[in-house]
Each structure stands twice: as structure tokens, then as C-alpha cells.
């Protein structure tokens, strides 16, 4: 690894932000099949609630720990599961870095997500924070883990599309 | 609008509008009418039913409590100083303020925030602020008796870490209420000390009964939930059946995954699974389907309901309890608590957590249940004089041996509903 230029290994906050923004746009605009590409393999993607986190309860609303599971979710959402079609619009806050090393960054970012249905309805669907562990692999920023912590423990109707 | 049950035999203008066909019809009005909703509060939720309160594991130590609702009534489940589980109506005897205003906690006593009336963990009133006035002046009237103002206490039944309560004095003993088959399955699923893995809830934009009907309807499970059918998780072509509880009010649906036969119907019939088969849809990751036999009987799925609104779920190794709480004619809240066993090793706990992808608001199987009731509610809105048609498997509530292609368990729910509602 010593002959790799340090700039290829180091992950900057600006790069992390860019990755985060691209992630949110991919979920909101599609294609959903690009969603797994933001993660390492293995990885950890989970949606949980603030209450479960505080009580150290391990249950997730959604849990994927490798690329195959991420793709399974995409296929299920696109082909098997039935729900009223809808779109998300994520609004992200500035991030704060919790810890950083040359090739890895742990940061959290607040979000709200607005859900719009085809019949014209729009609701504030969820609010919470991302706790992300980002790494750099082969020059690319990736989520080694992404924990979506919802501030609320009640979800309206269903979560089909990942957050 | 349905006629007032008390006057249904009278000669008023209103006729009782339950269709003459009986429980193979369900008048749409019962999902929408405010008067029906109010009647349910009295006749069902305060009626002779056992309502699920929670798991003992939620209140491991004296003073630990959780709050919940039985219909509209706020309730506290608490472990008292002697380790007994108590259930109290969460309402101060003074002005009616809830005593516990958070979902869970640990206390020595319940003190109302409004005027600091205090109650012990069994509901006995201990004191009121300024009960004797100030410097000998004022204070409670001479007619005031603390012992007359304790909290309303519920009758409680504990079984294998599950706690049920009732607001009604005439509710029969729990075993008699549910029947032996239900006791056996609780012993089976909850036969070892439980460990809670987590909780969440879902807001459903539908009447609570549309959800419990859906749970009791094995007919839809592999059809609406294409994931189930295509992934061969639970199909009607597997060996399985229905066990009806006492009076047909409760049910257990079960299946054995290893026994699927004749499953080609899912590829050839007029069903969505046939279209999906063309995609060659299959799980890339096998870790979620790496299951083990928790109970040594090859039964991979059991869904047990207890009238009116409780579900005990075993989907492979994914275990949970659910309660559907009415929140209005067109809204309900589905409460989920996932659990495993205290003696699970890390591998099994992880297995259960992965399989939990099948349940809840994002459940690969359960997700459609969150929205189907809301859709039905939209569909029936203009036609509340019409009724649903429940004739799969006949007219009755008797299970068909070896078959789950039946709505008998749904008709069983309506049997109990009609009896308590007097409809």
C-alpha cells in the first residue's frame, strides 16, 4: 500500500459530502438499482428508531449486510412488493464528523424526507439522522455502514423504498 | 348507519342492517361509522375480552412500567414491589390526568403531575398534595376518603411471559376464552424465557378491523404478498391448516415449508406470481432463508390471533407480537414487538434479526398489509350500504381439514364481533 499516493487513500469531508448528496439523489430520482453501488461488500445498511438505539435494542426496520441483500431489496421493491407508487425528496443538513482517519470517516447527517403520492398528496414522511462510516476503496468513496435512525418510532403505512 | 343494538328488536324506523346471509357478509358500514366505533369501545374493548398488555420482559424489575391502550382507555402495566404484574387504568382519580405520560419507565410510585396525587404500584391512593391544608387551614373535605379513590385495577392473566388484561368482570378465565389449542401454541412459541429485540409501530389509514381480518385471512398471504408465493415462503400448497379457538373467535394458521407440493399453480394460474416467475426472481442472498427448527416440529409458520386484536407471530425464526389499536373510524396503529429467546446464541439472534426483514413497515412480506386496509377503505367509501363477500371455504367457521384456502377464520372473527356488538 506504501506506493499508493496518499491522496487516493485519504477521504476528505468534501468527498464524503459529495457521496452523501449523490446517494440521496439516487434514492429520490432513481434508478434504485444504483443504490447498492454506494456500499462496500460486505456492508451494513439498516433503518432503526431512536428509541431502539437508546435502549440498545438490535431490531431493524430494514437490514442488509452485503451487496446481495441490497440487490434483493431492489428486486423486491421493483418486482414483488405492491404499494401505491410514490417518490421521496430528501433534504440533508450539514454533516458533523465524529471521527476521522486517513481512509475512513464517521459522520452523521440530519435528514427529512418528504413523500409524494401519485394522486397529489404530499406528507412529511420521516425525520432522523444518518450515521455513516465511509471508506475509500480504489479511489471511490463508499459506505461501509449506514445506519438510518428515525426520530419517530411510528411509520406511516409502509417503507418500501430505502431511506 | 347500523341500528342501535339495544333497539334492534323494536319497531323503530331503523332496521338492523347486518345482511341476512350472516357472517359470510360484512356490511361496509362497520368500517366507517362513528356510532359503531363508539359501540365497539363499550361492547368489545370494555367487554368480556382478554386484551394483550405486553411482555413481562418489558418490565423486568419492580417499578418498571409500560403504557398502552385498550381501545380508547389508557392503561399502565407495572411490576409491583412484590414482583407481581399489575394493570391499572392510567387516569388520576382527581381530574383524570394520565399518571404515566411516557411509553415506559421505572418509578417508586405514580405521582400525578397536575396536583401530585400519589398512588402505589398496586393503584392504592397514598396522598394528595395539601390534603390537610396549610397550617391547619383548608384541605380536603371531611367526606374525602383516600381508600375510595384508588386507580381502576384490571384483572390480569400471565402466560409464558405474555400478559393479558380485561376491564370486564364477566370475562371468562383465559384458558376458557381462547381454548386449549391456543394455550398449546403459546407454550410452543413462548416456551423459553423471552428476550425483546425491539419495537416499532405503523400508522394504518384504515379501520382496525380491516387489519385483523387481513391477519386472519390465509387466502391472501401468498397472493397479495407475491414475495411469499414466488419465494416459496408460505404457500397454500404447503401442508398446513387452521386451528380455531374457543367459539371460533380466535384462530391459528400454520404451514410446513418443507412440504410444498403442487406449487405449479403459482406459475400457471391467473395470478400475479405467474407473471413474476418470468423474471426468474430469486433471492441472491441466502442468509435470510437459512432457517432452523426452533420447536422441533417442522412447522415453519404459525399466526395465532386472539380476539379481538392480538397476533402472535412465528415466521420461520422471526418471532413477534402485534396489537392493532383503534385510533378512529379510519385510522389504527399496529404495535410490533420482536423477540427471541434468552438462551439464543449470537448466531441465532443475528438470524432472527435478518429474518425480521420479512416483518414490519418495510417487511418483504408484511409491507402490503400496511396499505391494503387503506385501499379497501377508499374502495368502499361511496357504498356503505353494500357488504363484503366472504364465501371462500363455505359459509361456516369450521376449518377444512388440511386446507387453508378458507375465510372461515375471518368469519370466526365476525361471529365474536356480532355476539358482543349485538348485531
XYZ file of C-alpha atoms in Angstrom:
586
model
C 0.000 0.000 0.000
C 3.006 2.312 0.500
C 3.315 3.046 -3.196
C -0.258 4.334 -3.477
C -0.442 8.097 -3.470
C -1.832 9.313 -0.113
C -4.449 11.429 -1.883
C -6.047 8.271 -3.241
C -6.418 6.824 0.223
C -7.393 9.892 2.169
C -11.065 10.669 2.346
C -11.937 14.323 2.655
C -15.073 15.844 4.091
C -15.849 17.342 0.723
C -15.759 13.906 -0.897
C -17.931 12.497 1.868
C -20.488 15.246 1.292
C -20.496 14.602 -2.411
C -21.069 10.886 -1.844
C -23.884 11.644 0.568
C -25.577 14.006 -1.878
C -25.257 11.554 -4.752
C -26.787 8.857 -2.535
C -29.827 10.996 -1.695
C -30.365 11.985 -5.323
C -30.161 8.349 -6.399
C -32.916 7.370 -3.970
C -35.070 10.360 -4.865
C -34.518 10.331 -8.622
C -33.507 6.743 -9.329
C -32.598 4.371 -10.649
C -32.973 2.399 -7.436
C -30.779 -0.302 -8.945
C -27.838 2.097 -8.397
C -28.497 2.155 -4.646
C -26.263 -0.847 -3.808
C -23.339 0.769 -5.632
C -22.905 3.237 -2.788
C -21.897 0.458 -0.387
C -18.905 -1.808 0.203
C -19.278 -5.586 0.252
C -19.854 -6.714 2.941
C -21.565 -3.650 4.336
C -24.215 -2.697 6.826
C -27.366 -0.812 5.922
C -30.099 -0.571 8.481
C -33.105 1.536 9.377
C -33.945 1.704 13.054
C -35.539 4.077 15.546
C -34.086 6.421 18.103
C -35.873 4.551 20.897
C -34.439 1.183 19.853
C -30.972 2.737 19.604
C -31.227 4.321 23.053
C -32.432 1.079 24.587
C -29.740 -0.878 22.782
C -32.399 -2.973 21.058
C -30.920 -4.511 17.911
C -34.112 -4.740 15.830
C -34.028 -3.044 12.415
C -36.910 -1.963 10.221
C -34.694 -2.836 7.252
C -31.344 -4.666 7.402
C -28.873 -5.577 4.660
C -25.320 -6.677 5.362
C -23.957 -7.460 1.918
C -24.360 -6.489 -1.730
C -26.592 -9.468 -2.484
C -29.071 -8.400 0.194
C -29.101 -4.840 -1.137
C -29.905 -6.119 -4.627
C -32.572 -8.437 -3.207
C -34.272 -5.364 -1.706
C -34.146 -3.569 -5.039
C -35.688 -6.550 -6.831
C -38.368 -6.970 -4.191
C -39.322 -3.295 -4.368
C -39.290 -3.236 -8.162
C -40.918 -6.607 -8.867
C -42.553 -8.333 -5.925
C -43.856 -5.815 -3.395
C -47.046 -3.901 -4.148
C -47.712 -0.422 -2.847
C -49.070 2.895 -4.004
C -46.341 4.427 -6.175
C -44.592 7.344 -4.506
C -41.458 9.459 -4.530
C -39.150 10.727 -1.821
C -37.428 14.071 -1.545
C -34.560 14.049 0.947
C -33.286 17.267 2.473
C -29.943 16.829 4.230
C -28.301 19.011 6.852
C -24.646 19.835 7.040
C -22.709 16.890 8.468
C -20.630 16.628 11.580
C -17.608 14.398 11.702
C -17.484 12.066 14.667
C -14.105 10.543 13.912
C -11.689 10.510 11.050
C -8.674 8.598 9.907
C -6.867 8.835 6.607
C -9.020 6.277 4.839
C -12.169 6.344 6.904
C -14.641 8.879 8.187
C -17.521 8.531 10.625
C -20.070 11.297 10.314
C -23.688 11.993 10.952
C -26.153 13.987 8.900
C -29.704 15.016 9.730
C -32.389 14.481 7.143
C -36.043 14.976 6.499
C -37.809 13.060 3.786
C -40.998 14.242 2.115
C -43.179 11.617 0.425
C -45.330 12.440 -2.591
C -48.012 10.121 -3.930
C -49.274 9.930 -7.495
C -52.692 11.302 -6.511
C -51.055 14.548 -5.433
C -50.751 14.020 -1.698
C -47.550 15.140 -0.002
C -46.505 14.369 3.578
C -43.519 14.843 5.784
C -42.750 11.138 5.894
C -39.783 10.889 8.193
C -37.049 12.787 10.055
C -33.884 11.480 11.598
C -30.182 11.142 11.038
C -27.735 9.091 9.072
C -24.778 7.699 10.984
C -22.294 6.803 8.287
C -18.978 5.076 8.202
C -17.354 5.977 4.889
C -14.239 4.437 3.460
C -12.276 4.841 0.275
C -11.760 1.828 -1.939
C -9.905 2.019 -5.239
C -10.242 5.769 -5.194
C -14.007 5.713 -4.579
C -15.927 6.797 -1.515
C -18.264 4.087 -0.188
C -20.497 3.448 2.817
C -19.057 0.698 4.936
C -22.058 1.191 7.121
C -25.092 3.423 7.033
C -27.483 3.488 9.956
C -30.705 5.396 9.385
C -32.013 6.407 12.808
C -35.615 7.633 12.654
C -36.535 10.146 15.344
C -40.004 8.621 15.484
C -40.936 5.012 16.152
C -44.223 5.067 14.246
C -44.099 4.801 10.470
C -46.945 5.893 8.251
C -48.274 2.921 6.232
C -45.034 1.367 4.962
C -41.408 1.846 3.914
C -40.800 0.256 0.525
C -38.009 2.409 -0.888
C -34.916 2.591 1.316
C -34.157 5.904 3.018
C -75.761 3.507 9.886
C -76.418 0.383 11.894
C -79.375 0.305 14.188
C -78.822 0.706 17.902
C -78.337 -2.876 19.053
C -80.454 -2.247 22.129
C -83.385 -1.275 19.965
C -82.870 -3.736 17.163
C -85.896 -5.774 18.119
C -88.105 -2.715 18.486
C -90.377 -1.146 15.936
C -88.347 1.976 15.186
C -87.603 3.203 11.702
C -84.168 1.674 11.683
C -83.785 -1.974 10.819
C -80.769 -3.981 11.916
C -78.647 -3.943 8.801
C -76.429 -6.981 9.176
C -77.165 -8.910 5.988
C -79.416 -11.952 6.345
C -76.603 -14.155 4.970
C -74.816 -13.766 8.329
C -71.016 -13.768 8.700
C -70.408 -14.516 5.040
C -71.296 -10.869 4.510
C -69.736 -7.902 6.298
C -71.575 -4.593 5.950
C -69.064 -1.933 4.905
C -70.620 0.498 7.341
C -68.896 -1.235 10.287
C -65.549 0.054 8.997
C -66.662 3.666 8.720
C -69.387 4.609 11.152
C -68.607 6.720 14.224
C -71.501 5.241 16.189
C -70.287 1.708 15.530
C -66.833 2.795 16.667
C -68.246 4.134 19.945
C -70.225 0.944 20.498
C -67.066 -1.102 19.986
C -65.375 0.827 22.770
C -68.040 -0.255 25.243
C -69.073 -3.644 23.976
C -65.745 -5.023 22.789
C -62.827 -3.233 24.422
C -64.602 -2.861 27.759
C -66.469 -6.076 27.124
C -65.669 -9.678 28.094
C -62.387 -9.948 26.193
C -58.767 -10.570 27.151
C -56.607 -7.791 25.701
C -52.853 -8.145 25.264
C -50.951 -5.791 27.597
C -47.328 -6.606 26.840
C -44.455 -8.928 27.593
C -43.186 -9.471 31.115
C -39.692 -8.937 29.733
C -40.646 -5.284 29.160
C -40.989 -4.790 32.919
C -38.177 -6.887 34.407
C -37.927 -5.139 37.806
C -40.285 -3.733 40.439
C -41.427 -0.260 39.404
C -40.866 -0.867 35.673
C -43.930 0.063 33.659
C -45.185 0.436 30.108
C -48.272 2.264 28.877
C -50.738 1.056 26.294
C -54.320 1.450 25.163
C -57.245 -0.930 25.401
C -59.450 0.678 22.823
C -59.582 4.303 23.953
C -58.703 3.506 27.553
C -55.125 4.309 28.605
C -53.576 1.550 30.717
C -50.367 1.060 32.702
C -48.772 -2.374 33.026
C -46.402 -2.310 36.002
C -44.419 -4.709 38.162
C -45.187 -4.029 41.805
C -42.881 -4.236 44.809
C -43.589 -7.945 45.229
C -42.779 -8.730 41.607
C -46.439 -9.161 40.617
C -47.651 -7.756 37.309
C -50.429 -5.203 37.731
C -52.554 -3.363 35.230
C -54.127 -0.017 36.136
C -56.168 2.474 34.223
C -53.788 5.367 33.521
C -56.063 8.056 34.899
C -55.721 10.064 38.070
C -58.830 9.792 40.249
C -58.803 13.552 40.768
C -59.099 15.219 37.348
C -58.401 12.329 35.016
C -54.831 13.215 34.036
C -52.708 10.286 32.844
C -50.290 9.328 35.626
C -47.646 7.971 33.279
C -47.060 10.293 30.349
C -44.184 8.368 28.733
C -44.304 4.971 26.969
C -42.145 3.267 29.613
C -40.112 3.958 32.713
C -39.324 2.978 36.276
C -40.912 4.578 39.336
C -41.399 4.024 43.081
C -44.957 5.296 42.913
C -47.211 7.093 40.461
C -47.459 10.812 41.165
C -49.842 12.874 39.083
C -48.058 15.896 37.610
C -51.169 18.067 37.963
C -51.817 18.169 41.751
C -49.381 15.475 42.922
C -51.903 12.880 43.951
C -49.860 9.751 44.640
C -50.621 6.050 44.165
C -48.589 2.959 44.950
C -47.728 0.385 42.278
C -50.906 -1.560 43.017
C -53.080 1.510 42.392
C -53.847 2.326 46.045
C -54.062 6.046 46.704
C -51.316 7.242 49.074
C -51.696 11.001 49.332
C -52.789 14.246 47.750
C -50.846 17.493 47.919
C -52.145 19.765 50.735
C -54.555 17.038 51.771
C -54.696 18.619 55.268
C -54.461 22.184 54.012
C -51.843 24.715 55.030
C -51.122 25.415 58.689
C -54.318 23.714 59.667
C -56.489 25.660 57.236
C -58.219 24.301 54.181
C -57.561 20.794 52.920
C -59.824 18.083 51.672
C -63.437 17.963 52.750
C -64.255 15.668 55.661
C -66.090 13.433 53.179
C -62.903 12.641 51.260
C -61.686 9.038 51.729
C -58.391 8.129 50.116
C -59.320 4.454 50.032
C -62.258 5.290 47.768
C -60.045 6.888 45.150
C -57.574 4.258 44.151
C -56.914 3.607 40.464
C -59.159 1.312 38.480
C -57.498 -2.120 38.519
C -57.682 -4.642 35.657
C -57.822 -8.370 36.006
C -54.538 -9.793 34.698
C -53.569 -13.154 33.239
C -49.953 -14.140 32.681
C -48.892 -16.961 30.427
C -45.320 -17.743 29.328
C -44.233 -14.126 29.591
C -47.296 -12.754 27.787
C -49.621 -10.574 29.850
C -53.305 -10.100 29.130
C -55.801 -7.917 30.951
C -59.530 -7.307 30.987
C -61.697 -4.371 32.026
C -64.760 -6.584 32.399
C -65.764 -8.631 35.407
C -67.617 -11.250 33.409
C -64.698 -12.196 31.144
C -64.283 -15.979 31.371
C -60.951 -17.444 32.538
C -58.237 -17.047 29.885
C -57.929 -20.761 29.062
C -61.663 -20.996 28.528
C -61.667 -17.774 26.484
C -59.012 -18.903 23.969
C -59.232 -22.711 24.007
C -56.589 -25.402 24.504
C -55.076 -25.192 21.023
C -54.145 -21.586 21.638
C -52.604 -22.393 25.016
C -50.573 -25.164 23.355
C -49.212 -22.827 20.692
C -48.320 -20.141 23.259
C -46.463 -22.820 25.214
C -44.749 -23.794 21.973
C -43.729 -20.325 20.713
C -43.071 -18.771 24.124
C -41.843 -21.892 25.879
C -38.451 -20.436 26.802
C -37.685 -17.133 28.565
C -38.075 -14.314 26.044
C -35.623 -11.610 25.085
C -37.046 -8.466 23.488
C -35.199 -7.462 20.310
C -37.002 -4.187 19.658
C -40.223 -2.390 18.875
C -41.826 -0.092 16.345
C -45.300 0.743 15.135
C -47.182 1.561 11.978
C -49.961 4.042 11.377
C -52.548 2.379 9.203
C -55.031 4.532 7.366
C -57.806 2.076 7.937
C -60.253 0.809 10.494
C -58.635 -1.649 12.932
C -60.894 -4.494 11.819
C -59.565 -4.410 8.264
C -56.154 -5.261 9.674
C -57.222 -8.096 11.965
C -59.341 -9.585 9.172
C -56.280 -9.475 6.950
C -54.205 -11.319 9.557
C -56.892 -13.957 9.873
C -57.120 -14.481 6.127
C -54.654 -17.121 4.874
C -56.242 -16.843 1.415
C -54.381 -13.597 0.632
C -50.994 -14.432 2.129
C -49.262 -15.869 -0.917
C -51.254 -13.775 -3.414
C -51.087 -10.170 -2.215
C -47.638 -10.883 -0.809
C -46.041 -12.059 -4.036
C -42.742 -12.311 -2.197
C -44.265 -15.125 -0.147
C -45.605 -17.006 -3.132
C -42.706 -16.606 -5.503
C -40.092 -17.219 -2.819
C -41.977 -20.298 -1.604
C -42.006 -18.909 1.935
C -45.634 -19.664 2.698
C -47.900 -21.073 0.034
C -51.311 -22.600 0.187
C -49.861 -25.684 -1.490
C -47.807 -26.451 1.620
C -49.034 -28.811 4.298
C -50.828 -26.743 6.870
C -54.137 -25.908 8.383
C -56.271 -23.762 10.605
C -56.983 -24.355 14.266
C -59.992 -22.464 15.539
C -60.003 -21.211 19.116
C -62.926 -21.226 21.525
C -66.246 -20.288 19.869
C -64.348 -19.716 16.611
C -63.352 -16.197 17.708
C -59.612 -16.906 17.597
C -57.522 -18.813 15.106
C -54.119 -20.309 14.362
C -52.901 -20.705 10.795
C -49.846 -22.916 10.301
C -47.775 -24.343 7.492
C -44.746 -26.531 6.885
C -42.366 -25.122 4.305
C -40.703 -28.456 3.532
C -43.951 -29.973 2.303
C -44.814 -27.831 -0.730
C -46.472 -29.841 -3.459
C -48.495 -28.865 -6.483
C -46.948 -25.391 -6.388
C -47.141 -25.060 -10.186
C -50.478 -23.269 -9.642
C -48.414 -20.250 -8.654
C -46.786 -20.301 -12.106
C -49.768 -21.176 -14.258
C -52.929 -19.701 -12.729
C -54.383 -16.216 -13.263
C -52.203 -14.840 -10.502
C -49.504 -12.215 -10.359
C -46.959 -14.818 -9.236
C -47.203 -16.329 -12.717
C -46.054 -13.027 -14.251
C -43.263 -12.711 -11.721
C -41.977 -16.192 -12.482
C -40.849 -14.885 -15.856
C -38.348 -12.625 -14.160
C -36.660 -15.581 -12.544
C -36.923 -13.580 -9.349
C -34.990 -15.190 -6.581
C -33.024 -14.210 -3.536
C -29.339 -13.632 -4.243
C -28.558 -13.777 -0.561
C -29.347 -16.984 1.267
C -28.667 -15.824 4.809
C -32.269 -14.734 5.323
C -33.612 -18.139 4.359
C -31.127 -20.118 6.439
C -33.693 -21.214 8.970
C -33.655 -23.696 11.803
C -36.367 -25.624 13.578
C -36.987 -23.758 16.850
C -39.701 -26.065 18.083
C -38.753 -29.449 16.671
C -41.996 -29.985 14.759
C -41.236 -28.817 11.215
C -43.892 -26.109 11.456
C -42.310 -23.078 9.801
C -45.166 -20.616 10.178
C -47.791 -20.013 12.817
C -50.014 -16.977 13.085
C -52.154 -17.055 16.213
C -54.836 -14.455 16.800
C -56.739 -13.831 19.995
C -59.967 -11.879 19.686
C -60.226 -9.002 19.212
C -56.830 -7.607 18.205
C -53.797 -9.680 19.218
C -51.365 -11.582 16.995
C -48.582 -13.980 17.999
C -46.289 -14.469 15.019
C -43.790 -17.179 14.146
C -42.500 -16.672 10.607
C -39.715 -19.216 10.390
C -37.488 -17.925 13.237
C -38.898 -14.416 13.226
C -40.981 -14.080 16.362
C -43.172 -11.149 17.317
C -46.343 -9.994 18.981
C -48.613 -7.425 17.363
C -51.601 -5.452 18.596
C -53.825 -3.365 16.363
C -55.052 -0.336 18.306
C -58.104 1.563 17.038
C -57.470 5.285 16.666
C -60.687 6.349 14.979
C -63.006 5.002 12.318
C -60.371 5.376 9.587
C -57.113 5.048 11.494
C -55.347 2.459 13.599
C -51.875 1.830 14.989
C -50.145 -1.509 14.634
C -47.712 -2.131 17.503
C -44.880 -4.611 16.890
C -42.540 -6.197 19.441
C -39.934 -8.622 18.111
C -38.434 -11.173 20.431
C -36.093 -14.125 20.626
C -35.142 -16.400 23.455
C -32.823 -15.511 26.315
C -30.719 -18.580 25.586
C -30.233 -17.714 21.887
C -26.575 -17.570 20.935
C -25.272 -14.690 18.820
C -25.759 -16.606 15.577
C -29.422 -17.246 16.269
C -30.041 -13.680 17.388
C -28.466 -12.446 14.140
C -30.587 -14.934 12.198
C -33.777 -13.627 13.779
C -32.732 -10.024 13.149
C -32.127 -10.790 9.471
C -35.418 -12.612 9.131
C -37.067 -9.540 10.679
C -36.714 -8.104 7.146
C -39.937 -10.002 6.462
C -41.981 -8.145 9.118
C -42.911 -4.580 9.976
C -43.457 -1.481 7.849
C -40.624 -2.445 5.478
C -41.362 -6.156 5.676
C -40.713 -8.032 2.451
C -43.845 -9.998 3.307
C -45.718 -7.701 5.679
C -45.420 -4.392 3.847
C -48.579 -4.770 1.784
C -50.609 -5.361 4.943
C -49.828 -1.769 5.901
C -51.631 -0.355 2.912
C -54.283 -2.850 1.823
C -56.769 -1.789 4.507
C -56.400 1.851 3.479
C -57.120 0.900 -0.110
C -60.215 -1.071 0.893
C -61.370 1.935 2.892
C -61.130 4.078 -0.243
C -62.918 1.480 -2.347
C -65.934 1.147 -0.072
C -66.309 4.864 0.703
C -69.233 5.540 -1.612
C -71.089 2.312 -0.915
C -71.513 1.865 2.811
C -74.861 0.164 2.186
C -73.027 -2.721 0.497
C -71.199 -5.641 2.073
C -68.035 -7.705 1.664
C -68.444 -11.279 0.394
C -66.666 -13.934 2.461
C -67.518 -17.317 0.945
C -64.124 -18.930 0.379
C -64.281 -22.278 2.140
C -68.049 -22.176 2.596
C -70.316 -20.276 4.957
C -69.234 -21.586 8.315
C -66.342 -21.223 10.700
C -65.333 -24.870 10.875
C -61.828 -25.411 9.490
C -61.401 -27.545 6.379
C -59.014 -30.356 7.369
C -55.609 -29.846 5.775
C -56.595 -26.706 3.893
C -56.034 -23.015 4.411
C -57.866 -21.852 1.307
C -60.621 -20.560 3.525
C -62.039 -17.447 5.074
C -63.534 -19.463 7.924
C -61.256 -17.782 10.462
C -62.377 -14.341 9.237
C -65.985 -15.438 9.601
C -64.984 -16.589 13.108
C -63.899 -13.051 13.970
C -67.252 -11.681 12.816
C -69.037 -14.343 14.866
C -67.441 -12.941 18.007
C -67.921 -9.376 16.856
C -71.628 -9.811 16.200
C -72.151 -11.563 19.503
C -70.517 -8.806 21.557
C -71.949 -5.963 19.485
C -75.443 -7.448 19.471
C -75.615 -7.079 15.687
